[in-house]
Amino acid sequence: MRRKVVAGNWKMNMKHAEGLSLAQAVDNFLLGNDLPGVDVILCPPYIHLAHIAGSLRAPNISTGAQNCSDHDAGAYTGEISAGMIKSTGAEYVIIGHSERRSYFNENDELLNTKIKIALKNELRVIFCCGEVLSEREKGKHFEIVKSQIEKALSGISREDLADIIIAYEPVWAIGTGVTASSGQAQEMHSYIRSIIYKLFGKEEAEKALILYGGSCKPSNSAELFSMEDVDGGLIGGASLNEDDFCKIIDSFPGK
Ligand code: PGA
């Protein structure tokens, strides 16, 4: 049985006190509700990480950053290194989000470097992949996702793969209110598992955690999470609202 994961990507939202209070609310929810097998990851802006990480008490909650530098240290004004993120108490970093790819021109090669630097600094990675609408309309979504994963995981060992979560986020579903259907999500997740199988073998493919992201909300999370190859979600907008986020955390079947 794979663990279930719900990660909240706050993006560039939440002032310090607001963020802390949201994190406290989620932490309290987890302390008050027995959800064995479910891990929650809060990914606030960098500047809140240390304070939030230090305030959490539930055993199944942790923090992650939304990005990291591709350098270890040095004269890179405004950048944040993987080592600094780790030193806040964070355990994860999101790499390859479509907003980083499109607004900050992050390409597959850079993302591969960032994954390696994150792992070297003992952070776990949430690696995002997914096609844009025109690619899906042309029937190229499988090809695009395969290429993104192969390039991102180039040079990654089997041992390191255990520290990588893959998030399938069709770009046309991110922040749009349009969600992939559970069938579309399952189809792609099972395809992603087959890519991992080819690259790393059966055992790794069975163990790999694959999250869905893109307008996931309380009204659709239970159905998405009921799919065999959907191991949870990477939640944007709905992670900013404590009730919505906690409902999503609570929507795995069979509990
Ligand atoms: P959304 O964002 O849930 O607001 O669509 C998901 C994401 O970008 O990770």
PDB file of N, CA and C in Angstrom, residues 11-91:
ATOM      1  N   LYS A  11       1.633  29.140  -3.502  1.00  0.00           N
ATOM      2  CA  LYS A  11       2.130  30.100  -4.507  1.00  0.00           C
ATOM      3  C   LYS A  11       2.476  31.419  -3.807  1.00  0.00           C
ATOM      4  N   MET A  12       2.271  32.574  -4.474  1.00  0.00           N
ATOM      5  CA  MET A  12       2.672  33.845  -3.841  1.00  0.00           C
ATOM      6  C   MET A  12       1.469  34.453  -3.130  1.00  0.00           C
ATOM      7  N   ASN A  13       1.012  33.747  -2.105  1.00  0.00           N
ATOM      8  CA  ASN A  13      -0.152  34.172  -1.331  1.00  0.00           C
ATOM      9  C   ASN A  13       0.161  34.029   0.146  1.00  0.00           C
ATOM     10  N   MET A  14      -0.547  34.794   0.951  1.00  0.00           N
ATOM     11  CA  MET A  14      -0.486  34.708   2.412  1.00  0.00           C
ATOM     12  C   MET A  14       0.634  35.569   3.004  1.00  0.00           C
ATOM     13  N   LYS A  15       0.195  36.573   3.783  1.00  0.00           N
ATOM     14  CA  LYS A  15       1.149  37.340   4.600  1.00  0.00           C
ATOM     15  C   LYS A  15       1.559  36.417   5.758  1.00  0.00           C
ATOM     16  N   HIS A  16       2.553  36.853   6.521  1.00  0.00           N
ATOM     17  CA  HIS A  16       3.137  35.964   7.528  1.00  0.00           C
ATOM     18  C   HIS A  16       2.101  35.440   8.538  1.00  0.00           C
ATOM     19  N   ALA A  17       1.355  36.349   9.155  1.00  0.00           N
ATOM     20  CA  ALA A  17       0.404  35.926  10.205  1.00  0.00           C
ATOM     21  C   ALA A  17      -0.715  35.064   9.623  1.00  0.00           C
ATOM     22  N   GLU A  18      -1.172  35.419   8.443  1.00  0.00           N
ATOM     23  CA  GLU A  18      -2.233  34.622   7.783  1.00  0.00           C
ATOM     24  C   GLU A  18      -1.734  33.210   7.512  1.00  0.00           C
ATOM     25  N   GLY A  19      -0.518  33.132   7.028  1.00  0.00           N
ATOM     26  CA  GLY A  19       0.064  31.829   6.693  1.00  0.00           C
ATOM     27  C   GLY A  19       0.207  30.958   7.930  1.00  0.00           C
ATOM     28  N   LEU A  20       0.673  31.590   8.997  1.00  0.00           N
ATOM     29  CA  LEU A  20       0.866  30.843  10.241  1.00  0.00           C
ATOM     30  C   LEU A  20      -0.477  30.331  10.752  1.00  0.00           C
ATOM     31  N   SER A  21      -1.485  31.172  10.651  1.00  0.00           N
ATOM     32  CA  SER A  21      -2.777  30.749  11.169  1.00  0.00           C
ATOM     33  C   SER A  21      -3.387  29.623  10.307  1.00  0.00           C
ATOM     34  N   LEU A  22      -3.194  29.695   8.997  1.00  0.00           N
ATOM     35  CA  LEU A  22      -3.669  28.603   8.139  1.00  0.00           C
ATOM     36  C   LEU A  22      -2.929  27.298   8.472  1.00  0.00           C
ATOM     37  N   ALA A  23      -1.631  27.415   8.643  1.00  0.00           N
ATOM     38  CA  ALA A  23      -0.838  26.210   8.963  1.00  0.00           C
ATOM     39  C   ALA A  23      -1.296  25.609  10.295  1.00  0.00           C
ATOM     40  N   GLN A  24      -1.577  26.480  11.264  1.00  0.00           N
ATOM     41  CA  GLN A  24      -2.050  25.999  12.577  1.00  0.00           C
ATOM     42  C   GLN A  24      -3.375  25.265  12.445  1.00  0.00           C
ATOM     43  N   ALA A  25      -4.255  25.820  11.606  1.00  0.00           N
ATOM     44  CA  ALA A  25      -5.573  25.206  11.436  1.00  0.00           C
ATOM     45  C   ALA A  25      -5.429  23.803  10.837  1.00  0.00           C
ATOM     46  N   VAL A  26      -4.563  23.654   9.858  1.00  0.00           N
ATOM     47  CA  VAL A  26      -4.376  22.341   9.227  1.00  0.00           C
ATOM     48  C   VAL A  26      -3.728  21.380  10.228  1.00  0.00           C
ATOM     49  N   ASP A  27      -2.771  21.877  10.970  1.00  0.00           N
ATOM     50  CA  ASP A  27      -2.099  21.068  11.988  1.00  0.00           C
ATOM     51  C   ASP A  27      -3.119  20.589  13.032  1.00  0.00           C
ATOM     52  N   ASN A  28      -3.966  21.506  13.486  1.00  0.00           N
ATOM     53  CA  ASN A  28      -4.990  21.129  14.481  1.00  0.00           C
ATOM     54  C   ASN A  28      -5.940  20.080  13.917  1.00  0.00           C
ATOM     55  N   PHE A  29      -6.300  20.245  12.656  1.00  0.00           N
ATOM     56  CA  PHE A  29      -7.190  19.268  12.026  1.00  0.00           C
ATOM     57  C   PHE A  29      -6.546  17.875  12.042  1.00  0.00           C
ATOM     58  N   LEU A  30      -5.261  17.831  11.716  1.00  0.00           N
ATOM     59  CA  LEU A  30      -4.576  16.530  11.678  1.00  0.00           C
ATOM     60  C   LEU A  30      -4.410  15.947  13.087  1.00  0.00           C
ATOM     61  N   LEU A  31      -4.201  16.816  14.065  1.00  0.00           N
ATOM     62  CA  LEU A  31      -4.077  16.326  15.445  1.00  0.00           C
ATOM     63  C   LEU A  31      -5.398  15.756  15.943  1.00  0.00           C
ATOM     64  N   GLY A  32      -6.499  16.336  15.460  1.00  0.00           N
ATOM     65  CA  GLY A  32      -7.809  15.920  15.945  1.00  0.00           C
ATOM     66  C   GLY A  32      -8.453  14.804  15.141  1.00  0.00           C
ATOM     67  N   ASN A  33      -7.852  14.439  14.038  1.00  0.00           N
ATOM     68  CA  ASN A  33      -8.449  13.413  13.167  1.00  0.00           C
ATOM     69  C   ASN A  33      -7.412  12.352  12.849  1.00  0.00           C
ATOM     70  N   ASP A  34      -7.794  11.129  13.063  1.00  0.00           N
ATOM     71  CA  ASP A  34      -6.858  10.048  12.826  1.00  0.00           C
ATOM     72  C   ASP A  34      -6.883   9.681  11.340  1.00  0.00           C
ATOM     73  N   LEU A  35      -5.847  10.032  10.639  1.00  0.00           N
ATOM     74  CA  LEU A  35      -5.800   9.729   9.201  1.00  0.00           C
ATOM     75  C   LEU A  35      -4.533   8.928   8.899  1.00  0.00           C
ATOM     76  N   PRO A  36      -4.528   7.669   9.297  1.00  0.00           N
ATOM     77  CA  PRO A  36      -3.308   6.887   9.087  1.00  0.00           C
ATOM     78  C   PRO A  36      -3.026   6.735   7.595  1.00  0.00           C
ATOM     79  N   GLY A  37      -1.791   6.835   7.244  1.00  0.00           N
ATOM     80  CA  GLY A  37      -1.432   6.648   5.838  1.00  0.00           C
ATOM     81  C   GLY A  37      -1.511   7.903   4.998  1.00  0.00           C
ATOM     82  N   VAL A  38      -1.943   9.035   5.609  1.00  0.00           N
ATOM     83  CA  VAL A  38      -2.029  10.278   4.825  1.00  0.00           C
ATOM     84  C   VAL A  38      -0.948  11.256   5.307  1.00  0.00           C
ATOM     85  N   ASP A  39      -0.145  11.751   4.381  1.00  0.00           N
ATOM     86  CA  ASP A  39       0.862  12.772   4.700  1.00  0.00           C
ATOM     87  C   ASP A  39       0.446  14.094   4.077  1.00  0.00           C
ATOM     88  N   VAL A  40       0.620  15.162   4.840  1.00  0.00           N
ATOM     89  CA  VAL A  40       0.267  16.504   4.357  1.00  0.00           C
ATOM     90  C   VAL A  40       1.527  17.347   4.290  1.00  0.00           C
ATOM     91  N   ILE A  41       1.680  18.057   3.194  1.00  0.00           N
ATOM     92  CA  ILE A  41       2.864  18.911   3.005  1.00  0.00           C
ATOM     93  C   ILE A  41       2.379  20.326   2.714  1.00  0.00           C
ATOM     94  N   LEU A  42       2.810  21.288   3.514  1.00  0.00           N
ATOM     95  CA  LEU A  42       2.461  22.684   3.264  1.00  0.00           C
ATOM     96  C   LEU A  42       3.630  23.353   2.554  1.00  0.00           C
ATOM     97  N   CYS A  43       3.357  23.980   1.428  1.00  0.00           N
ATOM     98  CA  CYS A  43       4.416  24.673   0.680  1.00  0.00           C
ATOM     99  C   CYS A  43       4.113  26.169   0.628  1.00  0.00           C
ATOM    100  N   PRO A  44       4.471  26.876   1.696  1.00  0.00           N
ATOM    101  CA  PRO A  44       4.236  28.317   1.742  1.00  0.00           C
ATOM    102  C   PRO A  44       5.366  29.052   1.013  1.00  0.00           C
ATOM    103  N   PRO A  45       5.257  30.366   0.875  1.00  0.00           N
ATOM    104  CA  PRO A  45       6.404  31.117   0.364  1.00  0.00           C
ATOM    105  C   PRO A  45       7.620  30.892   1.268  1.00  0.00           C
ATOM    106  N   TYR A  46       8.805  30.979   0.691  1.00  0.00           N
ATOM    107  CA  TYR A  46      10.054  30.728   1.438  1.00  0.00           C
ATOM    108  C   TYR A  46      10.069  31.425   2.797  1.00  0.00           C
ATOM    109  N   ILE A  47       9.629  32.693   2.778  1.00  0.00           N
ATOM    110  CA  ILE A  47       9.838  33.553   3.939  1.00  0.00           C
ATOM    111  C   ILE A  47       9.068  33.065   5.174  1.00  0.00           C
ATOM    112  N   HIS A  48       8.063  32.228   4.967  1.00  0.00           N
ATOM    113  CA  HIS A  48       7.297  31.704   6.110  1.00  0.00           C
ATOM    114  C   HIS A  48       7.776  30.313   6.559  1.00  0.00           C
ATOM    115  N   LEU A  49       8.678  29.730   5.783  1.00  0.00           N
ATOM    116  CA  LEU A  49       8.990  28.311   6.007  1.00  0.00           C
ATOM    117  C   LEU A  49       9.470  27.988   7.418  1.00  0.00           C
ATOM    118  N   ALA A  50      10.466  28.736   7.898  1.00  0.00           N
ATOM    119  CA  ALA A  50      11.077  28.372   9.188  1.00  0.00           C
ATOM    120  C   ALA A  50      10.044  28.477  10.311  1.00  0.00           C
ATOM    121  N   HIS A  51       9.290  29.557  10.288  1.00  0.00           N
ATOM    122  CA  HIS A  51       8.327  29.773  11.367  1.00  0.00           C
ATOM    123  C   HIS A  51       7.245  28.682  11.345  1.00  0.00           C
ATOM    124  N   ILE A  52       6.756  28.381  10.153  1.00  0.00           N
ATOM    125  CA  ILE A  52       5.707  27.358  10.053  1.00  0.00           C
ATOM    126  C   ILE A  52       6.267  25.984  10.431  1.00  0.00           C
ATOM    127  N   ALA A  53       7.429  25.653   9.901  1.00  0.00           N
ATOM    128  CA  ALA A  53       8.007  24.337  10.207  1.00  0.00           C
ATOM    129  C   ALA A  53       8.165  24.159  11.719  1.00  0.00           C
ATOM    130  N   GLY A  54       8.571  25.223  12.391  1.00  0.00           N
ATOM    131  CA  GLY A  54       8.787  25.148  13.839  1.00  0.00           C
ATOM    132  C   GLY A  54       7.497  25.082  14.641  1.00  0.00           C
ATOM    133  N   SER A  55       6.377  25.401  14.005  1.00  0.00           N
ATOM    134  CA  SER A  55       5.120  25.474  14.762  1.00  0.00           C
ATOM    135  C   SER A  55       4.257  24.216  14.629  1.00  0.00           C
ATOM    136  N   LEU A  56       4.615  23.316  13.722  1.00  0.00           N
ATOM    137  CA  LEU A  56       3.741  22.168  13.438  1.00  0.00           C
ATOM    138  C   LEU A  56       3.956  21.031  14.428  1.00  0.00           C
ATOM    139  N   ARG A  57       2.861  20.377  14.842  1.00  0.00           N
ATOM    140  CA  ARG A  57       2.971  19.313  15.849  1.00  0.00           C
ATOM    141  C   ARG A  57       2.488  17.949  15.370  1.00  0.00           C
ATOM    142  N   ALA A  58       1.601  17.916  14.384  1.00  0.00           N
ATOM    143  CA  ALA A  58       1.077  16.620  13.944  1.00  0.00           C
ATOM    144  C   ALA A  58       2.213  15.788  13.335  1.00  0.00           C
ATOM    145  N   PRO A  59       2.205  14.473  13.566  1.00  0.00           N
ATOM    146  CA  PRO A  59       3.313  13.655  13.061  1.00  0.00           C
ATOM    147  C   PRO A  59       3.314  13.522  11.539  1.00  0.00           C
ATOM    148  N   ASN A  60       2.156  13.767  10.926  1.00  0.00           N
ATOM    149  CA  ASN A  60       2.061  13.532   9.480  1.00  0.00           C
ATOM    150  C   ASN A  60       1.989  14.824   8.672  1.00  0.00           C
ATOM    151  N   ILE A  61       2.547  15.921   9.217  1.00  0.00           N
ATOM    152  CA  ILE A  61       2.578  17.162   8.436  1.00  0.00           C
ATOM    153  C   ILE A  61       4.022  17.635   8.309  1.00  0.00           C
ATOM    154  N   SER A  62       4.361  18.164   7.156  1.00  0.00           N
ATOM    155  CA  SER A  62       5.707  18.710   6.967  1.00  0.00           C
ATOM    156  C   SER A  62       5.624  19.886   6.003  1.00  0.00           C
ATOM    157  N   THR A  63       6.752  20.507   5.766  1.00  0.00           N
ATOM    158  CA  THR A  63       6.759  21.695   4.909  1.00  0.00           C
ATOM    159  C   THR A  63       7.665  21.487   3.708  1.00  0.00           C
ATOM    160  N   GLY A  64       7.391  22.292   2.681  1.00  0.00           N
ATOM    161  CA  GLY A  64       8.225  22.253   1.488  1.00  0.00           C
ATOM    162  C   GLY A  64       8.293  23.642   0.867  1.00  0.00           C
ATOM    163  N   ALA A  65       9.343  23.864   0.089  1.00  0.00           N
ATOM    164  CA  ALA A  65       9.464  25.130  -0.647  1.00  0.00           C
ATOM    165  C   ALA A  65       8.860  24.947  -2.037  1.00  0.00           C
ATOM    166  N   GLN A  66       8.669  26.062  -2.725  1.00  0.00           N
ATOM    167  CA  GLN A  66       8.031  26.004  -4.053  1.00  0.00           C
ATOM    168  C   GLN A  66       9.050  26.006  -5.185  1.00  0.00           C
ATOM    169  N   ASN A  67      10.324  26.138  -4.810  1.00  0.00           N
ATOM    170  CA  ASN A  67      11.377  26.256  -5.812  1.00  0.00           C
ATOM    171  C   ASN A  67      12.698  26.234  -5.056  1.00  0.00           C
ATOM    172  N   CYS A  68      13.816  26.050  -5.760  1.00  0.00           N
ATOM    173  CA  CYS A  68      15.132  26.274  -5.140  1.00  0.00           C
ATOM    174  C   CYS A  68      16.093  26.689  -6.244  1.00  0.00           C
ATOM    175  N   SER A  69      17.206  27.228  -5.829  1.00  0.00           N
ATOM    176  CA  SER A  69      18.234  27.625  -6.801  1.00  0.00           C
ATOM    177  C   SER A  69      18.906  26.387  -7.389  1.00  0.00           C
ATOM    178  N   ASP A  70      19.501  26.563  -8.544  1.00  0.00           N
ATOM    179  CA  ASP A  70      20.290  25.468  -9.120  1.00  0.00           C
ATOM    180  C   ASP A  70      21.762  25.581  -8.700  1.00  0.00           C
ATOM    181  N   HIS A  71      22.053  26.526  -7.785  1.00  0.00           N
ATOM    182  CA  HIS A  71      23.427  26.661  -7.275  1.00  0.00           C
ATOM    183  C   HIS A  71      23.451  26.339  -5.789  1.00  0.00           C
ATOM    184  N   ASP A  72      24.624  25.964  -5.306  1.00  0.00           N
ATOM    185  CA  ASP A  72      24.766  25.628  -3.887  1.00  0.00           C
ATOM    186  C   ASP A  72      24.796  26.861  -3.000  1.00  0.00           C
ATOM    187  N   ALA A  73      25.550  27.877  -3.419  1.00  0.00           N
ATOM    188  CA  ALA A  73      25.723  29.091  -2.608  1.00  0.00           C
ATOM    189  C   ALA A  73      26.464  30.107  -3.473  1.00  0.00           C
ATOM    190  N   GLY A  74      26.515  31.342  -3.015  1.00  0.00           N
ATOM    191  CA  GLY A  74      27.354  32.321  -3.712  1.00  0.00           C
ATOM    192  C   GLY A  74      26.617  33.575  -4.114  1.00  0.00           C
ATOM    193  N   ALA A  75      27.195  34.281  -5.069  1.00  0.00           N
ATOM    194  CA  ALA A  75      26.696  35.604  -5.459  1.00  0.00           C
ATOM    195  C   ALA A  75      25.532  35.468  -6.446  1.00  0.00           C
ATOM    196  N   TYR A  76      24.383  35.099  -5.928  1.00  0.00           N
ATOM    197  CA  TYR A  76      23.170  34.952  -6.753  1.00  0.00           C
ATOM    198  C   TYR A  76      22.050  35.711  -6.046  1.00  0.00           C
ATOM    199  N   THR A  77      22.118  37.012  -6.133  1.00  0.00           N
ATOM    200  CA  THR A  77      21.208  37.889  -5.394  1.00  0.00           C
ATOM    201  C   THR A  77      19.746  37.477  -5.555  1.00  0.00           C
ATOM    202  N   GLY A  78      19.088  37.324  -4.437  1.00  0.00           N
ATOM    203  CA  GLY A  78      17.657  37.028  -4.461  1.00  0.00           C
ATOM    204  C   GLY A  78      17.326  35.548  -4.518  1.00  0.00           C
ATOM    205  N   GLU A  79      18.326  34.719  -4.652  1.00  0.00           N
ATOM    206  CA  GLU A  79      18.060  33.281  -4.771  1.00  0.00           C
ATOM    207  C   GLU A  79      18.079  32.578  -3.401  1.00  0.00           C
ATOM    208  N   ILE A  80      17.489  31.405  -3.346  1.00  0.00           N
ATOM    209  CA  ILE A  80      17.416  30.612  -2.117  1.00  0.00           C
ATOM    210  C   ILE A  80      17.927  29.203  -2.449  1.00  0.00           C
ATOM    211  N   SER A  81      18.893  28.727  -1.673  1.00  0.00           N
ATOM    212  CA  SER A  81      19.478  27.415  -1.996  1.00  0.00           C
ATOM    213  C   SER A  81      18.712  26.268  -1.334  1.00  0.00           C
ATOM    214  N   ALA A  82      18.920  25.089  -1.863  1.00  0.00           N
ATOM    215  CA  ALA A  82      18.305  23.889  -1.276  1.00  0.00           C
ATOM    216  C   ALA A  82      18.784  23.698   0.158  1.00  0.00           C
ATOM    217  N   GLY A  83      20.066  23.986   0.417  1.00  0.00           N
ATOM    218  CA  GLY A  83      20.601  23.839   1.772  1.00  0.00           C
ATOM    219  C   GLY A  83      19.909  24.779   2.754  1.00  0.00           C
ATOM    220  N   MET A  84      19.622  25.993   2.306  1.00  0.00           N
ATOM    221  CA  MET A  84      18.911  26.949   3.174  1.00  0.00           C
ATOM    222  C   MET A  84      17.511  26.445   3.482  1.00  0.00           C
ATOM    223  N   ILE A  85      16.854  25.907   2.461  1.00  0.00           N
ATOM    224  CA  ILE A  85      15.493  25.375   2.653  1.00  0.00           C
ATOM    225  C   ILE A  85      15.530  24.259   3.688  1.00  0.00           C
ATOM    226  N   LYS A  86      16.475  23.368   3.509  1.00  0.00           N
ATOM    227  CA  LYS A  86      16.610  22.245   4.454  1.00  0.00           C
ATOM    228  C   LYS A  86      16.825  22.770   5.873  1.00  0.00           C
ATOM    229  N   SER A  87      17.604  23.836   5.994  1.00  0.00           N
ATOM    230  CA  SER A  87      17.933  24.353   7.334  1.00  0.00           C
ATOM    231  C   SER A  87      16.735  24.983   8.041  1.00  0.00           C
ATOM    232  N   THR A  88      15.647  25.237   7.325  1.00  0.00           N
ATOM    233  CA  THR A  88      14.435  25.774   7.977  1.00  0.00           C
ATOM    234  C   THR A  88      13.627  24.655   8.634  1.00  0.00           C
ATOM    235  N   GLY A  89      14.001  23.399   8.338  1.00  0.00           N
ATOM    236  CA  GLY A  89      13.198  22.275   8.831  1.00  0.00           C
ATOM    237  C   GLY A  89      12.297  21.712   7.738  1.00  0.00           C
ATOM    238  N   ALA A  90      12.339  22.321   6.557  1.00  0.00           N
ATOM    239  CA  ALA A  90      11.519  21.814   5.451  1.00  0.00           C
ATOM    240  C   ALA A  90      12.059  20.470   4.976  1.00  0.00           C
ATOM    241  N   GLU A  91      11.166  19.657   4.455  1.00  0.00           N
ATOM    242  CA  GLU A  91      11.585  18.337   3.965  1.00  0.00           C
ATOM    243  C   GLU A  91      11.430  18.189   2.464  1.00  0.00           C
TER     244      GLU A  91
END
